[in-house]
CSV table of C-alpha atoms in Angstrom, one decimal:
chain,number,residue,atom,x,y,z
A,30,UNK,CA,236.0,113.1,95.4
A,31,UNK,CA,234.1,114.6,92.5
A,32,UNK,CA,232.5,111.9,90.3
A,33,UNK,CA,234.0,111.3,86.9
A,34,UNK,CA,232.2,113.5,84.3
A,35,UNK,CA,229.6,112.0,82.0
A,36,UNK,CA,230.1,112.7,78.3
A,37,UNK,CA,226.7,113.0,76.6
A,38,UNK,CA,226.5,112.7,72.8
A,39,UNK,CA,223.6,114.3,71.0
A,40,UNK,CA,222.6,115.7,67.6
A,41,UNK,CA,223.1,119.5,67.4
A,42,UNK,CA,219.6,120.6,66.5
A,43,UNK,CA,217.8,122.9,68.9
A,44,UNK,CA,215.4,120.1,69.9
A,45,UNK,CA,218.1,117.5,70.3
A,46,UNK,CA,220.0,119.9,72.6
A,47,UNK,CA,216.9,120.7,74.6
A,48,UNK,CA,216.5,116.9,75.2
A,49,UNK,CA,220.1,116.6,76.2
A,50,UNK,CA,219.7,119.5,78.7
A,51,UNK,CA,216.6,117.8,80.1
A,52,UNK,CA,218.5,114.7,80.8
A,53,UNK,CA,221.3,116.7,82.5
A,54,UNK,CA,218.8,118.7,84.5
A,55,UNK,CA,217.1,115.6,85.7
A,56,UNK,CA,220.4,114.0,86.8
A,57,UNK,CA,221.2,117.2,88.8
A,58,UNK,CA,217.7,117.1,90.4
A,59,UNK,CA,218.0,113.4,91.2
A,60,UNK,CA,221.6,113.4,92.6
A,61,UNK,CA,221.9,116.9,94.0
A,62,UNK,CA,225.4,117.8,95.2
A,63,UNK,CA,226.5,114.3,94.3
A,64,UNK,CA,225.5,114.7,90.6
A,65,UNK,CA,228.4,114.1,88.2
A,66,UNK,CA,229.3,116.8,85.8
A,67,UNK,CA,227.6,116.2,82.4
A,68,UNK,CA,229.4,117.4,79.3
A,69,UNK,CA,227.1,117.8,76.3
A,70,UNK,CA,228.8,116.9,73.1
A,71,UNK,CA,226.9,118.0,69.9
A,72,UNK,CA,227.6,115.7,66.9
A,73,UNK,CA,226.7,116.3,63.3
A,74,UNK,CA,225.1,113.2,61.8
A,75,UNK,CA,224.5,112.2,58.2
A,76,UNK,CA,220.8,112.7,58.7
A,77,UNK,CA,221.3,116.3,59.7
A,78,UNK,CA,223.7,117.0,56.8
A,79,UNK,CA,221.6,115.4,54.0
A,80,UNK,CA,218.6,117.8,53.5
A,81,UNK,CA,217.9,117.5,49.8
A,82,UNK,CA,216.5,113.9,49.8
A,83,UNK,CA,214.0,111.9,51.8
A,84,UNK,CA,215.6,109.7,54.4
A,85,UNK,CA,214.0,106.6,52.8
A,86,UNK,CA,216.2,107.2,49.7
A,87,UNK,CA,219.5,107.5,51.6
A,88,UNK,CA,219.5,105.0,54.5
A,89,UNK,CA,216.7,105.5,56.9
A,90,UNK,CA,216.8,106.0,60.7
A,91,UNK,CA,220.5,105.0,61.2
A,92,UNK,CA,221.6,108.2,59.6
A,93,UNK,CA,220.7,110.0,62.8
A,94,UNK,CA,222.6,107.6,65.1
A,95,UNK,CA,225.7,106.1,63.4
A,96,UNK,CA,228.3,108.8,64.3
A,97,UNK,CA,227.0,109.1,67.9
A,98,UNK,CA,227.0,105.3,68.4
A,99,UNK,CA,230.6,105.2,67.1
A,100,UNK,CA,231.5,107.6,69.9
A,101,UNK,CA,229.9,105.3,72.4
A,102,UNK,CA,231.7,102.2,71.1
A,103,UNK,CA,235.1,104.0,71.1
A,104,UNK,CA,234.6,105.2,74.6
A,105,UNK,CA,234.7,108.9,73.6
A,106,UNK,CA,231.1,109.2,74.9
A,107,UNK,CA,229.5,107.7,77.9
A,108,UNK,CA,225.8,108.1,77.0
A,109,UNK,CA,223.8,109.2,74.0
A,110,UNK,CA,220.4,111.0,74.2
A,111,UNK,CA,218.0,110.3,71.3
A,112,UNK,CA,214.4,110.8,70.3
A,113,UNK,CA,213.1,107.2,70.5
A,114,UNK,CA,211.3,107.4,67.2
A,115,UNK,CA,214.7,108.0,65.5
A,116,UNK,CA,216.1,104.7,66.7
A,117,UNK,CA,216.5,101.6,64.5
A,118,UNK,CA,215.1,98.4,66.0
A,119,UNK,CA,218.5,96.7,65.8
A,120,UNK,CA,221.4,98.4,67.7
A,121,UNK,CA,225.1,97.8,67.3
A,122,UNK,CA,226.5,95.0,69.4
A,123,UNK,CA,227.5,96.2,72.8
A,124,UNK,CA,225.0,99.0,73.0
A,125,UNK,CA,221.6,99.1,74.7
A,126,UNK,CA,218.6,101.5,75.2
A,127,UNK,CA,218.5,100.9,78.9
A,128,UNK,CA,216.9,104.1,80.2
A,129,UNK,CA,213.9,106.3,79.2
A,130,UNK,CA,212.6,109.5,80.6
A,131,UNK,CA,208.8,109.7,81.2
A,132,UNK,CA,207.1,110.0,77.9
A,133,UNK,CA,205.7,113.4,76.8
A,134,UNK,CA,202.5,113.8,74.8
A,135,UNK,CA,202.9,111.4,71.8
A,136,UNK,CA,200.4,113.2,69.5
A,137,UNK,CA,201.0,115.1,66.3
A,138,UNK,CA,200.2,118.8,65.8
A,139,UNK,CA,198.7,120.3,62.7
A,140,UNK,CA,200.4,123.7,62.0
A,141,UNK,CA,199.2,126.3,59.5
A,142,UNK,CA,199.2,130.0,59.2
A,143,UNK,CA,196.0,129.9,57.1
A,144,UNK,CA,193.8,127.1,58.3
A,145,UNK,CA,192.6,126.0,61.7
A,146,UNK,CA,192.5,122.2,61.2
A,147,UNK,CA,193.3,119.4,58.9
A,148,UNK,CA,189.6,119.1,58.1
A,149,UNK,CA,189.4,122.8,57.1
A,150,UNK,CA,192.1,122.5,54.4
A,151,UNK,CA,190.6,123.3,51.0
A,152,UNK,CA,190.9,120.8,48.1
A,153,UNK,CA,194.3,121.0,46.6
A,154,UNK,CA,196.0,122.5,49.6
A,155,UNK,CA,199.7,121.6,50.1
A,156,UNK,CA,200.8,119.7,53.2
A,157,UNK,CA,204.6,119.4,53.8
A,158,UNK,CA,206.1,116.5,55.7
A,159,UNK,CA,209.2,114.3,55.5
A,160,UNK,CA,207.4,111.5,57.4
A,161,UNK,CA,206.0,108.7,55.3
A,162,UNK,CA,203.6,107.8,58.2
A,163,UNK,CA,202.3,111.4,58.4
A,164,UNK,CA,202.0,111.6,54.6
A,165,UNK,CA,200.1,108.3,54.3
A,166,UNK,CA,197.7,109.2,57.1
A,167,UNK,CA,197.0,112.6,55.6
A,168,UNK,CA,196.4,111.0,52.3
A,169,UNK,CA,194.0,108.5,53.9
A,170,UNK,CA,192.0,111.2,55.7
A,171,UNK,CA,192.3,113.9,53.0
A,172,UNK,CA,192.9,112.3,49.6
A,173,UNK,CA,192.1,115.6,48.0
A,174,UNK,CA,195.1,117.5,49.3
A,175,UNK,CA,198.7,117.5,48.0
A,176,UNK,CA,201.5,116.1,50.2
A,177,UNK,CA,205.1,117.2,49.4
A,178,UNK,CA,208.5,116.3,50.9
A,179,UNK,CA,209.5,118.8,53.6
A,180,UNK,CA,212.8,118.2,55.5
A,181,UNK,CA,214.5,120.2,58.2
A,182,UNK,CA,214.4,120.8,62.0
A,183,UNK,CA,211.4,122.4,63.6
A,184,UNK,CA,212.6,126.0,63.0
A,185,UNK,CA,213.4,125.3,59.4
A,186,UNK,CA,210.0,123.8,58.7
A,187,UNK,CA,208.2,126.7,60.3
A,188,UNK,CA,210.3,129.1,58.2
A,189,UNK,CA,209.3,127.2,55.1
A,190,UNK,CA,205.7,127.5,56.1
A,191,UNK,CA,206.1,131.3,56.4
A,192,UNK,CA,207.6,131.3,52.9
A,193,UNK,CA,204.5,129.7,51.5
A,194,UNK,CA,206.2,126.5,50.4
A,195,UNK,CA,203.3,124.6,52.0
A,196,UNK,CA,199.9,125.5,53.5
A,197,UNK,CA,200.4,123.3,56.5
A,198,UNK,CA,202.8,120.9,58.1
A,199,UNK,CA,202.8,118.4,61.0
A,200,UNK,CA,205.0,118.4,64.0
A,201,UNK,CA,205.3,116.3,67.2
A,202,UNK,CA,203.6,117.9,70.2
A,203,UNK,CA,206.4,116.7,72.4
A,204,UNK,CA,209.0,118.5,70.4
A,205,UNK,CA,207.1,121.7,70.4
A,206,UNK,CA,206.6,121.5,74.2
A,207,UNK,CA,210.3,120.9,74.8
A,208,UNK,CA,211.2,123.9,72.7
A,209,UNK,CA,208.6,126.1,74.5
A,210,UNK,CA,206.7,126.5,71.2
A,211,UNK,CA,203.4,124.7,71.7
A,212,UNK,CA,201.6,127.9,70.7
A,213,UNK,CA,202.4,127.3,67.0
A,214,UNK,CA,200.2,124.3,67.0
A,215,UNK,CA,196.9,125.1,65.3
A,216,UNK,CA,195.3,121.7,66.1
A,217,UNK,CA,196.3,118.8,68.3
A,218,UNK,CA,195.4,115.7,66.3
A,219,UNK,CA,193.5,112.8,67.8
A,220,UNK,CA,195.8,109.9,68.7
A,221,UNK,CA,193.2,107.3,67.6
A,222,UNK,CA,192.6,108.6,64.1
A,223,UNK,CA,196.2,110.0,63.7
A,224,UNK,CA,198.4,107.5,65.7
A,225,UNK,CA,202.0,108.4,66.2
A,226,UNK,CA,205.3,107.0,65.2
A,227,UNK,CA,206.7,104.2,67.4
A,228,UNK,CA,208.6,105.9,70.2
A,229,UNK,CA,207.2,109.4,69.5
A,230,UNK,CA,207.4,111.6,72.6
A,231,UNK,CA,209.9,109.5,74.5
A,232,UNK,CA,213.5,110.4,75.1
A,233,UNK,CA,215.8,107.4,75.3
A,234,UNK,CA,219.4,107.1,76.7
A,235,UNK,CA,221.8,104.7,74.9
A,236,UNK,CA,224.8,103.4,76.6
A,237,UNK,CA,227.3,100.5,76.6
A,238,UNK,CA,225.9,97.2,77.8
A,239,UNK,CA,228.7,96.6,80.4
A,240,UNK,CA,228.9,100.2,81.8
A,241,UNK,CA,227.7,99.6,85.4
A,242,UNK,CA,228.7,103.1,86.5
A,243,UNK,CA,226.6,104.8,83.9
A,244,UNK,CA,223.6,102.5,84.7
A,245,UNK,CA,223.8,103.4,88.3
A,246,UNK,CA,223.9,107.1,87.5
A,247,UNK,CA,220.9,106.9,85.2
A,248,UNK,CA,218.7,104.7,87.4
A,249,UNK,CA,217.0,107.5,89.3
A,250,UNK,CA,215.7,109.2,86.2
A,251,UNK,CA,214.5,106.0,84.4
A,252,UNK,CA,210.7,105.7,83.9
A,253,UNK,CA,209.6,102.1,84.0
A,254,UNK,CA,206.1,102.4,82.4
A,255,UNK,CA,207.7,104.3,79.4
A,256,UNK,CA,210.3,101.5,79.0
A,257,UNK,CA,207.5,98.9,79.0
A,258,UNK,CA,205.5,100.8,76.4
A,259,UNK,CA,208.6,101.3,74.2
A,260,UNK,CA,209.6,97.6,74.5
A,261,UNK,CA,206.2,96.7,73.1
A,262,UNK,CA,206.3,99.3,70.3
A,263,UNK,CA,209.8,98.4,69.2
A,264,UNK,CA,208.9,94.6,69.1
A,265,UNK,CA,205.9,95.5,66.9
A,266,UNK,CA,208.1,97.6,64.6
A,267,UNK,CA,210.8,94.9,64.5
A,268,UNK,CA,208.2,92.3,63.4
A,269,UNK,CA,207.1,94.6,60.6
A,270,UNK,CA,210.7,95.3,59.7
A,271,UNK,CA,209.9,99.0,60.1
A,272,UNK,CA,212.1,101.8,58.9
A,273,UNK,CA,211.8,105.2,57.3
A,274,UNK,CA,210.8,103.3,54.2
A,275,UNK,CA,207.5,102.1,55.5
A,276,UNK,CA,204.4,104.0,56.9
A,277,UNK,CA,203.9,102.4,60.3
A,278,UNK,CA,202.2,103.9,63.4
A,279,UNK,CA,202.1,102.3,66.8
A,280,UNK,CA,201.3,103.5,70.3
A,281,UNK,CA,201.4,101.4,73.5
A,282,UNK,CA,200.2,102.3,77.0
A,283,UNK,CA,201.5,100.4,80.0
A,284,UNK,CA,199.4,99.9,83.2
A,285,UNK,CA,199.5,97.6,86.2
A,286,UNK,CA,197.5,95.1,84.2
A,287,UNK,CA,199.9,94.9,81.3
A,288,UNK,CA,200.2,96.9,78.1
A,289,UNK,CA,197.7,97.9,75.3
A,290,UNK,CA,199.0,98.5,71.8
A,291,UNK,CA,197.3,100.2,68.9
A,292,UNK,CA,198.9,99.7,65.5
A,293,UNK,CA,198.3,101.0,62.0
A,294,UNK,CA,200.1,100.2,58.7
A,295,UNK,CA,199.4,101.9,55.4
A,296,UNK,CA,200.5,101.9,51.8
A,297,UNK,CA,202.3,105.2,51.1
A,298,UNK,CA,199.4,106.6,49.1
A,299,UNK,CA,197.1,105.9,52.1
A,300,UNK,CA,194.6,104.0,50.1
A,301,UNK,CA,195.0,100.7,51.9
A,302,UNK,CA,195.4,100.4,55.6
A,303,UNK,CA,195.3,97.6,58.2
A,304,UNK,CA,194.7,98.4,61.9
A,305,UNK,CA,194.5,96.4,65.1
A,306,UNK,CA,194.9,96.2,68.9
A,307,UNK,CA,196.6,93.7,71.1
A,308,UNK,CA,197.1,93.6,74.9
A,309,UNK,CA,198.7,91.4,77.5
A,310,UNK,CA,201.3,91.1,80.3
A,311,UNK,CA,204.3,90.5,78.1
A,312,UNK,CA,205.2,93.7,76.3
A,313,UNK,CA,207.5,92.2,73.6
A,314,UNK,CA,205.0,89.4,73.0
A,315,UNK,CA,202.2,91.9,72.6
A,316,UNK,CA,204.2,93.9,70.0
A,317,UNK,CA,205.3,90.8,68.1
A,318,UNK,CA,201.8,89.4,67.9
A,319,UNK,CA,200.2,92.5,66.6
A,320,UNK,CA,203.0,93.1,64.1
A,321,UNK,CA,202.6,89.5,62.9
A,322,UNK,CA,198.9,89.8,62.6
A,323,UNK,CA,199.0,93.1,60.6
A,324,UNK,CA,201.8,91.7,58.4
A,325,UNK,CA,199.6,88.7,57.6
A,326,UNK,CA,196.6,90.9,56.8
A,327,UNK,CA,198.8,93.0,54.5
A,328,UNK,CA,200.4,90.1,52.6
A,329,UNK,CA,203.6,90.1,50.5
A,330,UNK,CA,204.5,93.3,48.7
A,331,UNK,CA,202.2,95.5,50.8
A,332,UNK,CA,204.6,98.3,51.3
A,333,UNK,CA,206.2,98.1,47.8
A,334,UNK,CA,202.8,98.3,46.2
A,335,UNK,CA,203.4,95.0,44.3
């Protein structure tokens, strides 16, 4: 008997669809002739529809997930495929991020049609980004350049670059690789001086907590070390109450000896930053400890500038 089809919910952008197809292809490779049919269901989210304002002004990360999660909770969808960096730290009751594909390159790429690197930008050059983290780190490293809001999917941002709206932008290396567009990267930024967003480069699969059938289907494509690293990063973010309203970077690496986490928090203008490392065998404990330490260093009102 043919297994019951899996209905996979995803955003409709080219990158989101590429990630959904990657999950489907991996399931086929893992299960072979026994692989269930996977129906990809593109869903328009509020985050995709609202393009004229920064996410920090209209609701943050949940704008990319609410409609998809409603489909999971209603039973209309069986799984949802997301970019881990888009996921709020608190999920709706009954849902879980139970499976992760092996993480891609977590670094950021500098992209420009005029200049070869972030360091080469002339004074007053314009960098376009919608990410508060990227904007704050650019301002920290290059306080002499101008950072402007810059929304849209990868293709839209590259088109805006060609139209001269900005001299440069920043994109995730993982996204460019998944789209087969890595050649547009002018410079791959160092992960130590330009740390990524929590979850960057990792595809996560969200499902219902009690859906044993789906858990069994997904088990062969789950990557344990990525799950450990993301548990650490998400605990760190949760301790800092992180959202699209706060410039927070964090990157964890899991090994047989435990997990090592590097974290950076900044004021939006990049003028004040607190950085640290933590390691240990308990991923969530490591994340929580580093988040608490950086929050204590920052003090009340750090992100609001008060």
